[in-house]
Amino acid sequence: MDIEVTYEGKKNRLNFDKVPKVSELMDRLDINKETVLVKINSEIEPEDIRIKKEDEIEMIKIISGG
């Protein structure tokens, strides 16, 4: 199963043998789960949700300052 993920403006295509969870995508891309929001089909979703092949996935890096 090929999944396309947009992160920091770059599209990444990943291949999985089974339907992955968002957390598995983050692990594969070496993304810290505490530093991003995940949008699936324009909705913010938790990292434990399973992805469907047709989903549009974007990971948005959270930047904080003070």
XYZ file of N, CA and C in Angstrom:
198
model
N 0.848 -1.176 0.000
C 0.000 0.000 0.000
C 0.889 1.232 0.000
N 0.758 2.071 -1.013
C 1.516 3.315 -1.090
C 0.724 4.443 -0.439
N 1.404 5.211 0.402
C 0.801 6.347 1.092
C 1.641 7.572 0.772
N 0.980 8.677 0.439
C 1.685 9.928 0.196
C 1.420 10.873 1.362
N 2.499 11.429 1.914
C 2.427 12.314 3.072
C 3.144 13.612 2.739
N 2.516 14.736 3.039
C 3.166 16.031 2.879
C 3.674 16.468 4.246
N 4.980 16.786 4.308
C 5.599 17.248 5.549
C 6.613 18.317 5.197
N 6.491 19.478 5.823
C 7.351 20.627 5.559
C 7.373 20.965 4.068
N 6.212 20.888 3.432
C 6.084 21.246 2.027
C 6.581 20.215 1.034
N 7.096 19.094 1.519
C 7.624 18.049 0.638
C 6.708 16.838 0.680
N 6.485 16.258 -0.495
C 5.671 15.037 -0.570
C 6.574 13.824 -0.434
N 6.182 12.917 0.427
C 6.916 11.673 0.661
C 5.992 10.510 0.336
N 6.481 9.556 -0.435
C 5.693 8.366 -0.753
C 6.295 7.195 0.014
N 5.448 6.542 0.816
C 5.890 5.426 1.644
C 5.088 4.185 1.284
N 5.717 3.022 1.411
C 5.044 1.765 1.108
C 4.915 0.942 2.380
N 3.717 0.410 2.616
C 3.444 -0.428 3.781
C 2.789 -1.720 3.322
N 3.075 -2.805 4.030
C 2.451 -4.095 3.721
C 0.997 -4.145 4.176
N 0.687 -3.401 5.249
C -0.675 -3.382 5.785
C -1.104 -1.934 5.964
N -2.353 -1.737 6.307
C -2.879 -0.388 6.507
C -2.221 0.218 7.750
N -1.476 1.319 7.590
C -0.757 1.887 8.737
C -1.597 2.862 9.552
N -1.143 3.065 10.780
C -1.669 4.135 11.619
C -0.815 5.369 11.356
N -1.326 6.525 11.726
C -0.575 7.769 11.582
C 0.761 7.663 12.319
N 0.765 7.061 13.497
C 1.999 6.938 14.284
C 3.075 6.148 13.533
N 2.666 5.171 12.725
C 3.637 4.399 11.941
C 4.252 5.253 10.830
N 3.461 6.154 10.251
C 4.009 7.088 9.259
C 5.053 7.983 9.913
N 4.725 8.488 11.101
C 5.650 9.366 11.817
C 6.948 8.643 12.145
N 6.839 7.396 12.579
C 8.040 6.614 12.883
C 8.903 6.441 11.637
N 8.275 6.108 10.520
C 9.008 5.875 9.276
C 9.715 7.146 8.793
N 9.085 8.314 9.011
C 9.672 9.587 8.595
C 10.553 10.200 9.682
N 10.692 9.509 10.819
C 11.492 9.984 11.954
C 11.008 11.357 12.440
N 9.698 11.459 12.638
C 9.070 12.697 13.092
C 8.672 12.533 14.554
N 9.054 13.512 15.374
C 8.679 13.525 16.783
C 7.181 13.796 16.885
N 6.451 12.895 17.479
C 4.991 12.987 17.571
C 4.513 14.218 18.341
N 5.368 14.780 19.176
C 4.987 15.936 19.981
C 5.165 17.251 19.242
N 5.723 17.208 18.028
C 6.025 18.452 17.319
C 5.196 18.671 16.063
N 4.185 17.832 15.817
C 3.370 17.999 14.609
C 1.880 17.812 14.895
N 1.077 18.417 14.038
C -0.351 18.133 13.952
C -0.547 17.357 12.669
N -1.485 16.445 12.672
C -1.746 15.642 11.481
C -3.127 15.988 10.940
N -3.149 16.389 9.666
C -4.412 16.654 8.987
C -4.660 15.534 7.993
N -5.812 14.926 8.095
C -6.235 13.911 7.134
C -7.518 14.427 6.509
N -7.450 14.632 5.193
C -8.604 15.184 4.464
C -9.086 16.485 5.113
N -8.124 17.355 5.439
C -8.363 18.697 5.991
C -8.893 18.719 7.425
N -8.895 17.585 8.108
C -9.333 17.518 9.508
C -8.170 17.068 10.385
N -7.975 17.719 11.531
C -6.929 17.304 12.458
C -7.360 15.993 13.108
N -6.452 15.019 13.086
C -6.762 13.672 13.568
C -5.703 13.198 14.566
N -6.056 12.247 15.448
C -5.086 11.685 16.397
C -4.137 10.721 15.694
N -3.021 10.431 16.347
C -1.996 9.579 15.730
C -2.352 8.100 15.714
N -3.394 7.695 16.418
C -3.744 6.271 16.444
C -4.777 5.881 15.378
N -5.164 6.824 14.533
C -6.148 6.538 13.488
C -5.482 5.772 12.339
N -6.221 4.841 11.744
C -5.720 4.097 10.580
C -5.981 4.911 9.323
N -5.057 4.806 8.385
C -5.118 5.577 7.153
C -5.732 4.744 6.040
N -6.512 5.408 5.206
C -7.043 4.766 4.006
C -6.218 5.231 2.810
N -6.118 4.407 1.811
C -5.277 4.713 0.655
C -5.624 6.059 0.025
N -6.897 6.406 -0.006
C -7.319 7.637 -0.669
C -7.181 8.883 0.206
N -6.751 8.741 1.463
C -6.615 9.880 2.367
C -5.535 10.846 1.902
N -5.814 12.128 2.095
C -4.832 13.179 1.849
C -4.232 13.531 3.208
N -2.931 13.297 3.366
C -2.284 13.425 4.673
C -1.261 14.552 4.644
N -1.364 15.434 5.629
C -0.401 16.518 5.776
C 0.015 16.584 7.236
N 1.311 16.671 7.469
C 1.832 16.822 8.821
C 2.383 18.235 8.939
N 1.888 18.950 9.937
C 2.229 20.350 10.111
C 3.091 20.497 11.351
N 4.290 21.026 11.158
C 5.228 21.207 12.268
C 4.749 22.348 13.161
N 4.729 22.093 14.461
C 4.322 23.082 15.454
C 5.560 23.861 15.886
N 5.443 25.173 15.847
C 6.549 26.032 16.268
C 6.041 26.887 17.419
N 6.789 26.889 18.509
C 6.385 27.712 19.647
C 7.523 28.651 20.012
N 7.180 29.684 20.663
C 8.191 30.651 21.069
C 7.710 31.398 22.295
N 8.587 32.193 22.802
C 8.159 32.898 23.998
C 8.929 34.142 24.214
